[in-house]
């Protein structure tokens, strides 16, 4: 373990290991993607399986790096066994850039290699973006509400991109990873968005519903993941780099995909309401799990809830004079 080293030295070592490891696998996946282009798309499944093997190697190296550089206490609830031949949809809360590395470490040998929905800007990151493209990961554009009002034709661009990406995974065991909150959690973002939760942002159901619709029966189960870094709540990724990550709490449960979870989110209003309600209940349960991971009591929760309500009332009282 290197956590005894000075923080600056641990940061240098951790970054070096991450960069070397990521660069190596990126080169390999880019080479596979180039060969696939040279073959004009022939043998797509063979090339994507080869790229997935490279990705599996990266997942295992990330797990080793996390163990070497940090002496963290991993408290994991993982009541599932290894299964690589089926496809899964993984949904998780989003706290930090560290989330991706934690999921990589946990699922290195449990499920098909994870595929993430990424911001379109990451496509232009040298080698990393190209490698993600070689793995057929979908790149989504994020438009502001103001931009969409001026360009309504762009409203469903991400949905179509998600559908096209999901079609590429047909017949290949896949684990799609979605962060329904759409952004990393911070208290400031929570308050600005008026999230009804204390530890979570409000989830957006569209991407999940479209993924379920696009891949149809290929997804066997939903993997519901709850992440928490109770002793490093403010800067978990920076603390990880410095070797100061103390505890990682992760809870995993599988949810059967029943017929009521499948439908057309964009055209069926009844399905849209029922799916949104299902996701809301799921997030309420996740909120309770987060409170338990943080060791909060009911009195603490009531006190903070009362404080937030008092602040909201204060803001409302000041608004007329403004």
PDB file of C-alpha atoms in Angstrom:
ATOM      1  CA  UNK A   1       0.000   0.000   0.000  1.00  0.00           C
ATOM      2  CA  UNK A   2       1.273   3.464  -0.900  1.00  0.00           C
ATOM      3  CA  UNK A   3      -1.128   5.469   1.262  1.00  0.00           C
ATOM      4  CA  UNK A   4       1.685   6.128   3.781  1.00  0.00           C
ATOM      5  CA  UNK A   5       3.486   8.301   1.200  1.00  0.00           C
ATOM      6  CA  UNK A   6       3.135  12.102   1.114  1.00  0.00           C
ATOM      7  CA  UNK A   7      -0.006  13.197  -0.728  1.00  0.00           C
ATOM      8  CA  UNK A   8       1.877  14.914  -3.579  1.00  0.00           C
ATOM      9  CA  UNK A   9       3.955  11.805  -4.239  1.00  0.00           C
ATOM     10  CA  UNK A  10       0.919   9.526  -4.128  1.00  0.00           C
ATOM     11  CA  UNK A  11      -0.865  11.812  -6.614  1.00  0.00           C
ATOM     12  CA  UNK A  12       2.091  11.590  -9.010  1.00  0.00           C
ATOM     13  CA  UNK A  13       2.309   7.794  -8.741  1.00  0.00           C
ATOM     14  CA  UNK A  14      -1.450   7.267  -9.083  1.00  0.00           C
ATOM     15  CA  UNK A  15      -1.736   9.574 -12.085  1.00  0.00           C
ATOM     16  CA  UNK A  16       1.260   7.914 -13.719  1.00  0.00           C
ATOM     17  CA  UNK A  17      -0.204   4.436 -13.280  1.00  0.00           C
ATOM     18  CA  UNK A  18      -3.643   5.535 -14.515  1.00  0.00           C
ATOM     19  CA  UNK A  19      -2.231   7.317 -17.559  1.00  0.00           C
ATOM     20  CA  UNK A  20       0.093   4.478 -18.572  1.00  0.00           C
ATOM     21  CA  UNK A  21      -2.618   1.859 -18.093  1.00  0.00           C
ATOM     22  CA  UNK A  22      -5.259   3.888 -19.944  1.00  0.00           C
ATOM     23  CA  UNK A  23      -2.898   4.843 -22.769  1.00  0.00           C
ATOM     24  CA  UNK A  24      -1.902   1.220 -23.335  1.00  0.00           C
ATOM     25  CA  UNK A  25      -5.465  -0.054 -23.573  1.00  0.00           C
ATOM     26  CA  UNK A  26      -6.496   2.950 -25.686  1.00  0.00           C
ATOM     27  CA  UNK A  27      -3.785   2.197 -28.243  1.00  0.00           C
ATOM     28  CA  UNK A  28      -4.897  -1.434 -28.400  1.00  0.00           C
ATOM     29  CA  UNK A  29      -8.590  -0.590 -28.840  1.00  0.00           C
ATOM     30  CA  UNK A  30      -7.783   2.087 -31.446  1.00  0.00           C
ATOM     31  CA  UNK A  31      -5.817  -0.530 -33.402  1.00  0.00           C
ATOM     32  CA  UNK A  32      -8.794  -2.893 -33.278  1.00  0.00           C
ATOM     33  CA  UNK A  33     -11.139  -0.090 -34.379  1.00  0.00           C
ATOM     34  CA  UNK A  34      -8.810   0.778 -37.284  1.00  0.00           C
ATOM     35  CA  UNK A  35      -8.817  -2.845 -38.459  1.00  0.00           C
ATOM     36  CA  UNK A  36     -12.610  -2.848 -38.256  1.00  0.00           C
ATOM     37  CA  UNK A  37     -12.743   0.213 -40.498  1.00  0.00           C
ATOM     38  CA  UNK A  38     -10.356  -1.427 -42.953  1.00  0.00           C
ATOM     39  CA  UNK A  39     -12.739  -4.385 -43.133  1.00  0.00           C
ATOM     40  CA  UNK A  40     -15.655  -2.017 -43.922  1.00  0.00           C
ATOM     41  CA  UNK A  41     -17.689  -3.230 -40.949  1.00  0.00           C
ATOM     42  CA  UNK A  42     -17.343  -6.926 -41.735  1.00  0.00           C
ATOM     43  CA  UNK A  43     -16.888  -9.120 -38.675  1.00  0.00           C
ATOM     44  CA  UNK A  44     -18.236  -6.411 -36.384  1.00  0.00           C
ATOM     45  CA  UNK A  45     -18.974  -8.831 -33.536  1.00  0.00           C
ATOM     46  CA  UNK A  46     -15.459 -10.285 -33.681  1.00  0.00           C
ATOM     47  CA  UNK A  47     -13.825  -6.881 -33.448  1.00  0.00           C
ATOM     48  CA  UNK A  48     -16.100  -5.620 -30.672  1.00  0.00           C
ATOM     49  CA  UNK A  49     -15.410  -8.782 -28.635  1.00  0.00           C
ATOM     50  CA  UNK A  50     -11.666  -8.216 -29.121  1.00  0.00           C
ATOM     51  CA  UNK A  51     -12.025  -4.599 -27.996  1.00  0.00           C
ATOM     52  CA  UNK A  52     -14.032  -5.793 -24.990  1.00  0.00           C
ATOM     53  CA  UNK A  53     -11.161  -8.104 -23.982  1.00  0.00           C
ATOM     54  CA  UNK A  54      -8.835  -5.103 -24.016  1.00  0.00           C
ATOM     55  CA  UNK A  55     -11.332  -3.220 -21.868  1.00  0.00           C
ATOM     56  CA  UNK A  56     -11.504  -6.156 -19.437  1.00  0.00           C
ATOM     57  CA  UNK A  57      -7.744  -5.929 -19.014  1.00  0.00           C
ATOM     58  CA  UNK A  58      -8.112  -2.226 -18.146  1.00  0.00           C
ATOM     59  CA  UNK A  59     -10.830  -2.932 -15.572  1.00  0.00           C
ATOM     60  CA  UNK A  60      -8.591  -5.388 -13.743  1.00  0.00           C
ATOM     61  CA  UNK A  61      -5.617  -2.994 -13.773  1.00  0.00           C
ATOM     62  CA  UNK A  62      -7.808  -0.225 -12.318  1.00  0.00           C
ATOM     63  CA  UNK A  63      -8.802  -2.552  -9.490  1.00  0.00           C
ATOM     64  CA  UNK A  64      -5.154  -3.270  -8.755  1.00  0.00           C
ATOM     65  CA  UNK A  65      -4.195   0.424  -8.835  1.00  0.00           C
ATOM     66  CA  UNK A  66      -6.973   1.280  -6.363  1.00  0.00           C
ATOM     67  CA  UNK A  67      -5.722  -1.397  -3.967  1.00  0.00           C
ATOM     68  CA  UNK A  68      -2.079  -0.357  -4.294  1.00  0.00           C
ATOM     69  CA  UNK A  69      -2.520   3.382  -3.804  1.00  0.00           C
ATOM     70  CA  UNK A  70      -5.253   3.474  -1.128  1.00  0.00           C
ATOM     71  CA  UNK A  71      -5.915   1.572   2.074  1.00  0.00           C
ATOM     72  CA  UNK A  72      -9.674   2.076   1.792  1.00  0.00           C
ATOM     73  CA  UNK A  73     -12.272   0.045   3.633  1.00  0.00           C
ATOM     74  CA  UNK A  74     -14.563  -1.439   0.957  1.00  0.00           C
ATOM     75  CA  UNK A  75     -18.023  -2.206   2.316  1.00  0.00           C
ATOM     76  CA  UNK A  76     -19.807  -3.978  -0.503  1.00  0.00           C
ATOM     77  CA  UNK A  77     -23.231  -5.584  -0.737  1.00  0.00           C
ATOM     78  CA  UNK A  78     -22.879  -7.688  -3.889  1.00  0.00           C
ATOM     79  CA  UNK A  79     -25.399 -10.571  -3.786  1.00  0.00           C
ATOM     80  CA  UNK A  80     -24.686 -11.558  -7.405  1.00  0.00           C
ATOM     81  CA  UNK A  81     -22.412 -14.091  -9.096  1.00  0.00           C
ATOM     82  CA  UNK A  82     -20.253 -13.727 -12.201  1.00  0.00           C
ATOM     83  CA  UNK A  83     -22.234 -13.882 -15.451  1.00  0.00           C
ATOM     84  CA  UNK A  84     -20.797 -12.741 -18.796  1.00  0.00           C
ATOM     85  CA  UNK A  85     -23.256 -14.171 -21.311  1.00  0.00           C
ATOM     86  CA  UNK A  86     -26.279 -11.941 -20.676  1.00  0.00           C
ATOM     87  CA  UNK A  87     -26.917  -8.217 -21.087  1.00  0.00           C
ATOM     88  CA  UNK A  88     -27.708  -5.813 -18.261  1.00  0.00           C
ATOM     89  CA  UNK A  89     -28.665  -2.206 -17.734  1.00  0.00           C
ATOM     90  CA  UNK A  90     -26.780  -0.669 -14.807  1.00  0.00           C
ATOM     91  CA  UNK A  91     -28.087   2.509 -13.182  1.00  0.00           C
ATOM     92  CA  UNK A  92     -26.264   4.348 -10.427  1.00  0.00           C
ATOM     93  CA  UNK A  93     -26.208   7.604  -8.536  1.00  0.00           C
ATOM     94  CA  UNK A  94     -23.382   9.937  -9.551  1.00  0.00           C
ATOM     95  CA  UNK A  95     -21.104  11.616  -7.013  1.00  0.00           C
ATOM     96  CA  UNK A  96     -17.644  11.962  -8.530  1.00  0.00           C
ATOM     97  CA  UNK A  97     -15.310  11.061 -11.379  1.00  0.00           C
ATOM     98  CA  UNK A  98     -14.247   8.292  -9.013  1.00  0.00           C
ATOM     99  CA  UNK A  99     -17.564   6.506  -9.641  1.00  0.00           C
ATOM    100  CA  UNK A 100     -16.336   5.183 -12.997  1.00  0.00           C
ATOM    101  CA  UNK A 101     -13.196   3.702 -11.451  1.00  0.00           C
ATOM    102  CA  UNK A 102     -15.153   2.138  -8.590  1.00  0.00           C
ATOM    103  CA  UNK A 103     -17.606   0.510 -10.992  1.00  0.00           C
ATOM    104  CA  UNK A 104     -14.657  -0.697 -13.073  1.00  0.00           C
ATOM    105  CA  UNK A 105     -13.047  -2.289 -10.029  1.00  0.00           C
ATOM    106  CA  UNK A 106     -16.230  -3.918  -8.747  1.00  0.00           C
ATOM    107  CA  UNK A 107     -17.471  -5.289 -12.076  1.00  0.00           C
ATOM    108  CA  UNK A 108     -14.095  -6.291 -13.521  1.00  0.00           C
ATOM    109  CA  UNK A 109     -15.007  -9.978 -13.343  1.00  0.00           C
ATOM    110  CA  UNK A 110     -18.730  -9.960 -12.576  1.00  0.00           C
ATOM    111  CA  UNK A 111     -20.492  -8.877 -15.771  1.00  0.00           C
ATOM    112  CA  UNK A 112     -19.840  -7.915 -19.420  1.00  0.00           C
ATOM    113  CA  UNK A 113     -17.532  -4.911 -19.708  1.00  0.00           C
ATOM    114  CA  UNK A 114     -19.388  -1.670 -18.912  1.00  0.00           C
ATOM    115  CA  UNK A 115     -20.330   0.780 -21.666  1.00  0.00           C
ATOM    116  CA  UNK A 116     -21.020   4.353 -20.608  1.00  0.00           C
ATOM    117  CA  UNK A 117     -23.139   7.134 -22.069  1.00  0.00           C
ATOM    118  CA  UNK A 118     -20.542   9.886 -22.522  1.00  0.00           C
ATOM    119  CA  UNK A 119     -20.529  13.603 -23.188  1.00  0.00           C
ATOM    120  CA  UNK A 120     -19.840  14.370 -26.851  1.00  0.00           C
ATOM    121  CA  UNK A 121     -16.827  16.539 -25.938  1.00  0.00           C
ATOM    122  CA  UNK A 122     -14.980  13.436 -24.679  1.00  0.00           C
ATOM    123  CA  UNK A 123     -14.854  12.125 -28.249  1.00  0.00           C
ATOM    124  CA  UNK A 124     -12.051  14.599 -28.958  1.00  0.00           C
ATOM    125  CA  UNK A 125      -9.843  13.534 -26.056  1.00  0.00           C
ATOM    126  CA  UNK A 126      -6.813  11.883 -27.724  1.00  0.00           C
ATOM    127  CA  UNK A 127      -6.870   8.102 -27.639  1.00  0.00           C
ATOM    128  CA  UNK A 128      -9.369   7.886 -24.747  1.00  0.00           C
ATOM    129  CA  UNK A 129     -12.199   9.301 -26.856  1.00  0.00           C
ATOM    130  CA  UNK A 130     -11.169   7.206 -29.835  1.00  0.00           C
ATOM    131  CA  UNK A 131     -11.023   4.078 -27.695  1.00  0.00           C
ATOM    132  CA  UNK A 132     -14.524   4.746 -26.365  1.00  0.00           C
ATOM    133  CA  UNK A 133     -15.678   5.165 -29.964  1.00  0.00           C
ATOM    134  CA  UNK A 134     -13.992   1.856 -30.810  1.00  0.00           C
ATOM    135  CA  UNK A 135     -16.018   0.258 -28.017  1.00  0.00           C
ATOM    136  CA  UNK A 136     -19.226   1.696 -29.561  1.00  0.00           C
ATOM    137  CA  UNK A 137     -19.970   3.817 -26.512  1.00  0.00           C
ATOM    138  CA  UNK A 138     -22.653   6.439 -27.289  1.00  0.00           C
ATOM    139  CA  UNK A 139     -21.647  10.111 -27.196  1.00  0.00           C
ATOM    140  CA  UNK A 140     -24.474  12.448 -26.217  1.00  0.00           C
ATOM    141  CA  UNK A 141     -24.720  16.205 -26.658  1.00  0.00           C
ATOM    142  CA  UNK A 142     -26.064  18.300 -23.794  1.00  0.00           C
ATOM    143  CA  UNK A 143     -28.138  21.264 -24.920  1.00  0.00           C
ATOM    144  CA  UNK A 144     -29.337  24.045 -22.660  1.00  0.00           C
ATOM    145  CA  UNK A 145     -33.021  24.804 -22.331  1.00  0.00           C
ATOM    146  CA  UNK A 146     -32.455  28.158 -24.071  1.00  0.00           C
ATOM    147  CA  UNK A 147     -30.744  26.478 -27.023  1.00  0.00           C
ATOM    148  CA  UNK A 148     -33.543  23.924 -27.375  1.00  0.00           C
ATOM    149  CA  UNK A 149     -36.142  26.682 -27.438  1.00  0.00           C
ATOM    150  CA  UNK A 150     -34.324  28.184 -30.419  1.00  0.00           C
ATOM    151  CA  UNK A 151     -33.587  24.821 -32.057  1.00  0.00           C
ATOM    152  CA  UNK A 152     -36.452  22.450 -31.196  1.00  0.00           C
ATOM    153  CA  UNK A 153     -35.297  20.012 -33.893  1.00  0.00           C
ATOM    154  CA  UNK A 154     -32.350  19.098 -31.617  1.00  0.00           C
ATOM    155  CA  UNK A 155     -34.627  18.001 -28.775  1.00  0.00           C
ATOM    156  CA  UNK A 156     -34.570  14.294 -29.675  1.00  0.00           C
ATOM    157  CA  UNK A 157     -30.977  14.094 -30.977  1.00  0.00           C
ATOM    158  CA  UNK A 158     -29.673  12.246 -27.905  1.00  0.00           C
ATOM    159  CA  UNK A 159     -32.595   9.840 -28.013  1.00  0.00           C
ATOM    160  CA  UNK A 160     -31.841   8.849 -31.594  1.00  0.00           C
ATOM    161  CA  UNK A 161     -28.141   8.550 -30.739  1.00  0.00           C
ATOM    162  CA  UNK A 162     -29.016   6.243 -27.834  1.00  0.00           C
ATOM    163  CA  UNK A 163     -31.180   4.093 -30.066  1.00  0.00           C
ATOM    164  CA  UNK A 164     -28.494   3.738 -32.727  1.00  0.00           C
ATOM    165  CA  UNK A 165     -25.852   2.904 -30.113  1.00  0.00           C
ATOM    166  CA  UNK A 166     -28.032   0.284 -28.461  1.00  0.00           C
ATOM    167  CA  UNK A 167     -28.678  -1.409 -31.819  1.00  0.00           C
ATOM    168  CA  UNK A 168     -24.916  -2.015 -32.192  1.00  0.00           C
ATOM    169  CA  UNK A 169     -24.979  -4.141 -29.025  1.00  0.00           C
ATOM    170  CA  UNK A 170     -27.602  -6.515 -30.390  1.00  0.00           C
ATOM    171  CA  UNK A 171     -26.312 -10.068 -30.094  1.00  0.00           C
ATOM    172  CA  UNK A 172     -23.250  -9.065 -28.017  1.00  0.00           C
ATOM    173  CA  UNK A 173     -23.384  -9.401 -24.193  1.00  0.00           C
ATOM    174  CA  UNK A 174     -23.370  -5.855 -22.865  1.00  0.00           C
ATOM    175  CA  UNK A 175     -23.666  -3.916 -19.637  1.00  0.00           C
ATOM    176  CA  UNK A 176     -24.899  -0.389 -20.352  1.00  0.00           C
ATOM    177  CA  UNK A 177     -24.128   2.074 -17.553  1.00  0.00           C
ATOM    178  CA  UNK A 178     -26.409   5.074 -17.089  1.00  0.00           C
ATOM    179  CA  UNK A 179     -26.228   7.820 -14.479  1.00  0.00           C
ATOM    180  CA  UNK A 180     -29.881   8.963 -14.543  1.00  0.00           C
ATOM    181  CA  UNK A 181     -29.108  12.143 -12.612  1.00  0.00           C
ATOM    182  CA  UNK A 182     -27.174  13.433 -15.615  1.00  0.00           C
ATOM    183  CA  UNK A 183     -24.589  15.260 -13.496  1.00  0.00           C
ATOM    184  CA  UNK A 184     -22.418  14.776 -10.433  1.00  0.00           C
ATOM    185  CA  UNK A 185     -24.107  15.505  -7.122  1.00  0.00           C
ATOM    186  CA  UNK A 186     -23.184  18.575  -5.103  1.00  0.00           C
ATOM    187  CA  UNK A 187     -25.274  20.353  -2.451  1.00  0.00           C
ATOM    188  CA  UNK A 188     -25.228  23.474  -4.641  1.00  0.00           C
ATOM    189  CA  UNK A 189     -26.588  21.630  -7.668  1.00  0.00           C
ATOM    190  CA  UNK A 190     -29.171  19.911  -5.487  1.00  0.00           C
ATOM    191  CA  UNK A 191     -30.478  23.193  -4.126  1.00  0.00           C
ATOM    192  CA  UNK A 192     -30.387  24.937  -7.496  1.00  0.00           C
ATOM    193  CA  UNK A 193     -32.387  22.164  -9.161  1.00  0.00           C
ATOM    194  CA  UNK A 194     -34.757  21.921  -6.165  1.00  0.00           C
ATOM    195  CA  UNK A 195     -34.136  18.201  -5.857  1.00  0.00           C
ATOM    196  CA  UNK A 196     -36.511  16.564  -3.339  1.00  0.00           C
ATOM    197  CA  UNK A 197     -33.647  14.389  -2.056  1.00  0.00           C
ATOM    198  CA  UNK A 198     -30.911  15.149   0.461  1.00  0.00           C
ATOM    199  CA  UNK A 199     -28.131  13.034  -1.057  1.00  0.00           C
ATOM    200  CA  UNK A 200     -29.230  12.704  -4.683  1.00  0.00           C
ATOM    201  CA  UNK A 201     -30.112  14.718  -7.739  1.00  0.00           C
ATOM    202  CA  UNK A 202     -33.495  14.126  -9.317  1.00  0.00           C
ATOM    203  CA  UNK A 203     -33.231  11.309 -11.921  1.00  0.00           C
ATOM    204  CA  UNK A 204     -34.140  11.726 -15.582  1.00  0.00           C
ATOM    205  CA  UNK A 205     -36.029   8.705 -16.924  1.00  0.00           C
ATOM    206  CA  UNK A 206     -35.712   9.308 -20.684  1.00  0.00           C
ATOM    207  CA  UNK A 207     -32.341   7.630 -21.363  1.00  0.00           C
ATOM    208  CA  UNK A 208     -33.215   4.543 -19.300  1.00  0.00           C
ATOM    209  CA  UNK A 209     -36.592   4.118 -20.986  1.00  0.00           C
ATOM    210  CA  UNK A 210     -35.103   4.568 -24.477  1.00  0.00           C
ATOM    211  CA  UNK A 211     -32.370   2.019 -23.745  1.00  0.00           C
ATOM    212  CA  UNK A 212     -34.959  -0.518 -22.568  1.00  0.00           C
ATOM    213  CA  UNK A 213     -37.070   0.170 -25.649  1.00  0.00           C
ATOM    214  CA  UNK A 214     -34.140  -0.021 -28.095  1.00  0.00           C
ATOM    215  CA  UNK A 215     -32.639  -3.283 -26.869  1.00  0.00           C
ATOM    216  CA  UNK A 216     -35.999  -4.826 -26.107  1.00  0.00           C
ATOM    217  CA  UNK A 217     -35.596  -8.319 -24.697  1.00  0.00           C
ATOM    218  CA  UNK A 218     -31.795  -8.337 -24.817  1.00  0.00           C
ATOM    219  CA  UNK A 219     -31.562  -6.800 -21.351  1.00  0.00           C
ATOM    220  CA  UNK A 220     -32.224  -9.497 -18.771  1.00  0.00           C
ATOM    221  CA  UNK A 221     -32.047  -7.445 -15.596  1.00  0.00           C
ATOM    222  CA  UNK A 222     -31.435  -3.977 -14.240  1.00  0.00           C
ATOM    223  CA  UNK A 223     -28.493  -3.667 -11.858  1.00  0.00           C
ATOM    224  CA  UNK A 224     -29.256  -0.966  -9.309  1.00  0.00           C
ATOM    225  CA  UNK A 225     -26.076   0.453  -7.755  1.00  0.00           C
ATOM    226  CA  UNK A 226     -25.821   2.867  -4.835  1.00  0.00           C
ATOM    227  CA  UNK A 227     -22.415   4.477  -4.258  1.00  0.00           C
ATOM    228  CA  UNK A 228     -21.220   6.469  -1.269  1.00  0.00           C
ATOM    229  CA  UNK A 229     -17.921   7.787   0.101  1.00  0.00           C
ATOM    230  CA  UNK A 230     -19.007   8.642   3.665  1.00  0.00           C
ATOM    231  CA  UNK A 231     -15.569   9.725   4.942  1.00  0.00           C
ATOM    232  CA  UNK A 232     -14.640  11.671   1.787  1.00  0.00           C
ATOM    233  CA  UNK A 233     -17.881  13.484   0.911  1.00  0.00           C
ATOM    234  CA  UNK A 234     -16.450  16.638  -0.693  1.00  0.00           C
ATOM    235  CA  UNK A 235     -13.580  15.575  -2.974  1.00  0.00           C
ATOM    236  CA  UNK A 236     -13.474  11.764  -3.216  1.00  0.00           C
ATOM    237  CA  UNK A 237     -11.548  11.678  -6.509  1.00  0.00           C
ATOM    238  CA  UNK A 238      -8.858  14.069  -5.268  1.00  0.00           C
ATOM    239  CA  UNK A 239      -8.632  12.106  -2.028  1.00  0.00           C
ATOM    240  CA  UNK A 240      -8.254   8.895  -4.024  1.00  0.00           C
ATOM    241  CA  UNK A 241      -5.344  10.372  -5.998  1.00  0.00           C
ATOM    242  CA  UNK A 242      -3.709  11.494  -2.748  1.00  0.00           C
ATOM    243  CA  UNK A 243      -4.108   8.055  -1.140  1.00  0.00           C
ATOM    244  CA  UNK A 244      -6.607   9.387   1.411  1.00  0.00           C
ATOM    245  CA  UNK A 245      -9.709   7.470   0.359  1.00  0.00           C
ATOM    246  CA  UNK A 246     -10.964   5.930   3.615  1.00  0.00           C
ATOM    247  CA  UNK A 247     -14.161   4.087   2.845  1.00  0.00           C
ATOM    248  CA  UNK A 248     -16.135   2.987  -0.229  1.00  0.00           C
ATOM    249  CA  UNK A 249     -19.710   1.856   0.315  1.00  0.00           C
ATOM    250  CA  UNK A 250     -21.464   0.150  -2.562  1.00  0.00           C
ATOM    251  CA  UNK A 251     -24.781  -1.649  -2.612  1.00  0.00           C
ATOM    252  CA  UNK A 252     -25.905  -3.710  -5.601  1.00  0.00           C
ATOM    253  CA  UNK A 253     -29.226  -5.372  -6.281  1.00  0.00           C
ATOM    254  CA  UNK A 254     -30.771  -6.896  -9.374  1.00  0.00           C
ATOM    255  CA  UNK A 255     -34.231  -5.952 -10.630  1.00  0.00           C
ATOM    256  CA  UNK A 256     -36.198  -8.163 -12.966  1.00  0.00           C
ATOM    257  CA  UNK A 257     -37.300  -6.356 -16.127  1.00  0.00           C
ATOM    258  CA  UNK A 258     -41.020  -6.987 -16.308  1.00  0.00           C
ATOM    259  CA  UNK A 259     -43.379  -6.007 -19.126  1.00  0.00           C
ATOM    260  CA  UNK A 260     -44.527  -2.887 -17.270  1.00  0.00           C
ATOM    261  CA  UNK A 261     -40.964  -1.511 -17.540  1.00  0.00           C
ATOM    262  CA  UNK A 262     -41.002  -1.762 -21.328  1.00  0.00           C
ATOM    263  CA  UNK A 263     -42.843   0.629 -23.599  1.00  0.00           C
ATOM    264  CA  UNK A 264     -42.609   3.740 -25.746  1.00  0.00           C
ATOM    265  CA  UNK A 265     -41.664   6.587 -23.446  1.00  0.00           C
ATOM    266  CA  UNK A 266     -42.122   9.242 -26.122  1.00  0.00           C
ATOM    267  CA  UNK A 267     -45.525   8.212 -27.443  1.00  0.00           C
ATOM    268  CA  UNK A 268     -47.298   6.349 -24.631  1.00  0.00           C
ATOM    269  CA  UNK A 269     -48.326   8.840 -21.931  1.00  0.00           C
ATOM    270  CA  UNK A 270     -49.591   6.184 -19.541  1.00  0.00           C
ATOM    271  CA  UNK A 271     -46.303   4.285 -19.780  1.00  0.00           C
ATOM    272  CA  UNK A 272     -44.387   7.544 -19.314  1.00  0.00           C
ATOM    273  CA  UNK A 273     -46.248   8.265 -16.065  1.00  0.00           C
ATOM    274  CA  UNK A 274     -45.860   4.747 -14.701  1.00  0.00           C
ATOM    275  CA  UNK A 275     -42.161   4.546 -15.592  1.00  0.00           C
ATOM    276  CA  UNK A 276     -41.455   7.943 -14.027  1.00  0.00           C
ATOM    277  CA  UNK A 277     -43.253   6.826 -10.857  1.00  0.00           C
ATOM    278  CA  UNK A 278     -41.241   3.591 -10.770  1.00  0.00           C
ATOM    279  CA  UNK A 279     -37.969   5.532 -11.062  1.00  0.00           C
ATOM    280  CA  UNK A 280     -39.086   7.966  -8.363  1.00  0.00           C
ATOM    281  CA  UNK A 281     -39.766   5.094  -5.958  1.00  0.00           C
ATOM    282  CA  UNK A 282     -36.404   3.572  -6.838  1.00  0.00           C
ATOM    283  CA  UNK A 283     -34.651   6.846  -6.032  1.00  0.00           C
ATOM    284  CA  UNK A 284     -36.518   7.165  -2.726  1.00  0.00           C
ATOM    285  CA  UNK A 285     -35.200   3.754  -1.760  1.00  0.00           C
ATOM    286  CA  UNK A 286     -31.710   4.806  -2.869  1.00  0.00           C
ATOM    287  CA  UNK A 287     -31.992   7.924  -0.702  1.00  0.00           C
ATOM    288  CA  UNK A 288     -32.726   5.741   2.330  1.00  0.00           C
ATOM    289  CA  UNK A 289     -29.749   3.526   1.489  1.00  0.00           C
ATOM    290  CA  UNK A 290     -27.487   6.593   1.224  1.00  0.00           C
ATOM    291  CA  UNK A 291     -28.612   7.784   4.664  1.00  0.00           C
ATOM    292  CA  UNK A 292     -27.804   4.359   6.112  1.00  0.00           C
ATOM    293  CA  UNK A 293     -24.359   4.341   4.479  1.00  0.00           C
ATOM    294  CA  UNK A 294     -23.613   7.747   5.979  1.00  0.00           C
ATOM    295  CA  UNK A 295     -24.707   6.497   9.401  1.00  0.00           C
ATOM    296  CA  UNK A 296     -27.383   9.136   9.756  1.00  0.00           C
ATOM    297  CA  UNK A 297     -30.150   8.785  12.303  1.00  0.00           C
ATOM    298  CA  UNK A 298     -33.740   9.845  11.891  1.00  0.00           C
ATOM    299  CA  UNK A 299     -33.124  12.882  14.142  1.00  0.00           C
ATOM    300  CA  UNK A 300     -30.266  14.079  11.953  1.00  0.00           C
ATOM    301  CA  UNK A 301     -32.398  13.724   8.858  1.00  0.00           C
ATOM    302  CA  UNK A 302     -35.267  15.689  10.408  1.00  0.00           C
ATOM    303  CA  UNK A 303     -32.915  18.446  11.550  1.00  0.00           C
ATOM    304  CA  UNK A 304     -31.381  18.901   8.116  1.00  0.00           C
ATOM    305  CA  UNK A 305     -34.746  18.685   6.396  1.00  0.00           C
ATOM    306  CA  UNK A 306     -36.090  21.356   8.756  1.00  0.00           C
ATOM    307  CA  UNK A 307     -33.069  23.560   8.079  1.00  0.00           C
ATOM    308  CA  UNK A 308     -33.557  23.283   4.324  1.00  0.00           C
ATOM    309  CA  UNK A 309     -37.267  24.032   4.661  1.00  0.00           C
ATOM    310  CA  UNK A 310     -36.467  27.101   6.786  1.00  0.00           C
ATOM    311  CA  UNK A 311     -34.022  28.330   4.145  1.00  0.00           C
ATOM    312  CA  UNK A 312     -36.623  27.821   1.414  1.00  0.00           C
ATOM    313  CA  UNK A 313     -39.198  29.771   3.393  1.00  0.00           C
ATOM    314  CA  UNK A 314     -36.687  32.532   3.975  1.00  0.00           C
ATOM    315  CA  UNK A 315     -35.994  32.795   0.257  1.00  0.00           C
ATOM    316  CA  UNK A 316     -39.682  32.911  -0.537  1.00  0.00           C
ATOM    317  CA  UNK A 317     -40.221  35.650   2.070  1.00  0.00           C
ATOM    318  CA  UNK A 318     -37.466  37.756   0.499  1.00  0.00           C
ATOM    319  CA  UNK A 319     -38.583  37.318  -3.077  1.00  0.00           C
ATOM    320  CA  UNK A 320     -41.372  40.036  -3.095  1.00  0.00           C
ATOM    321  CA  UNK A 321     -38.938  42.754  -1.991  1.00  0.00           C
ATOM    322  CA  UNK A 322     -36.503  41.738  -4.688  1.00  0.00           C
TER     323      UNK A 322
END
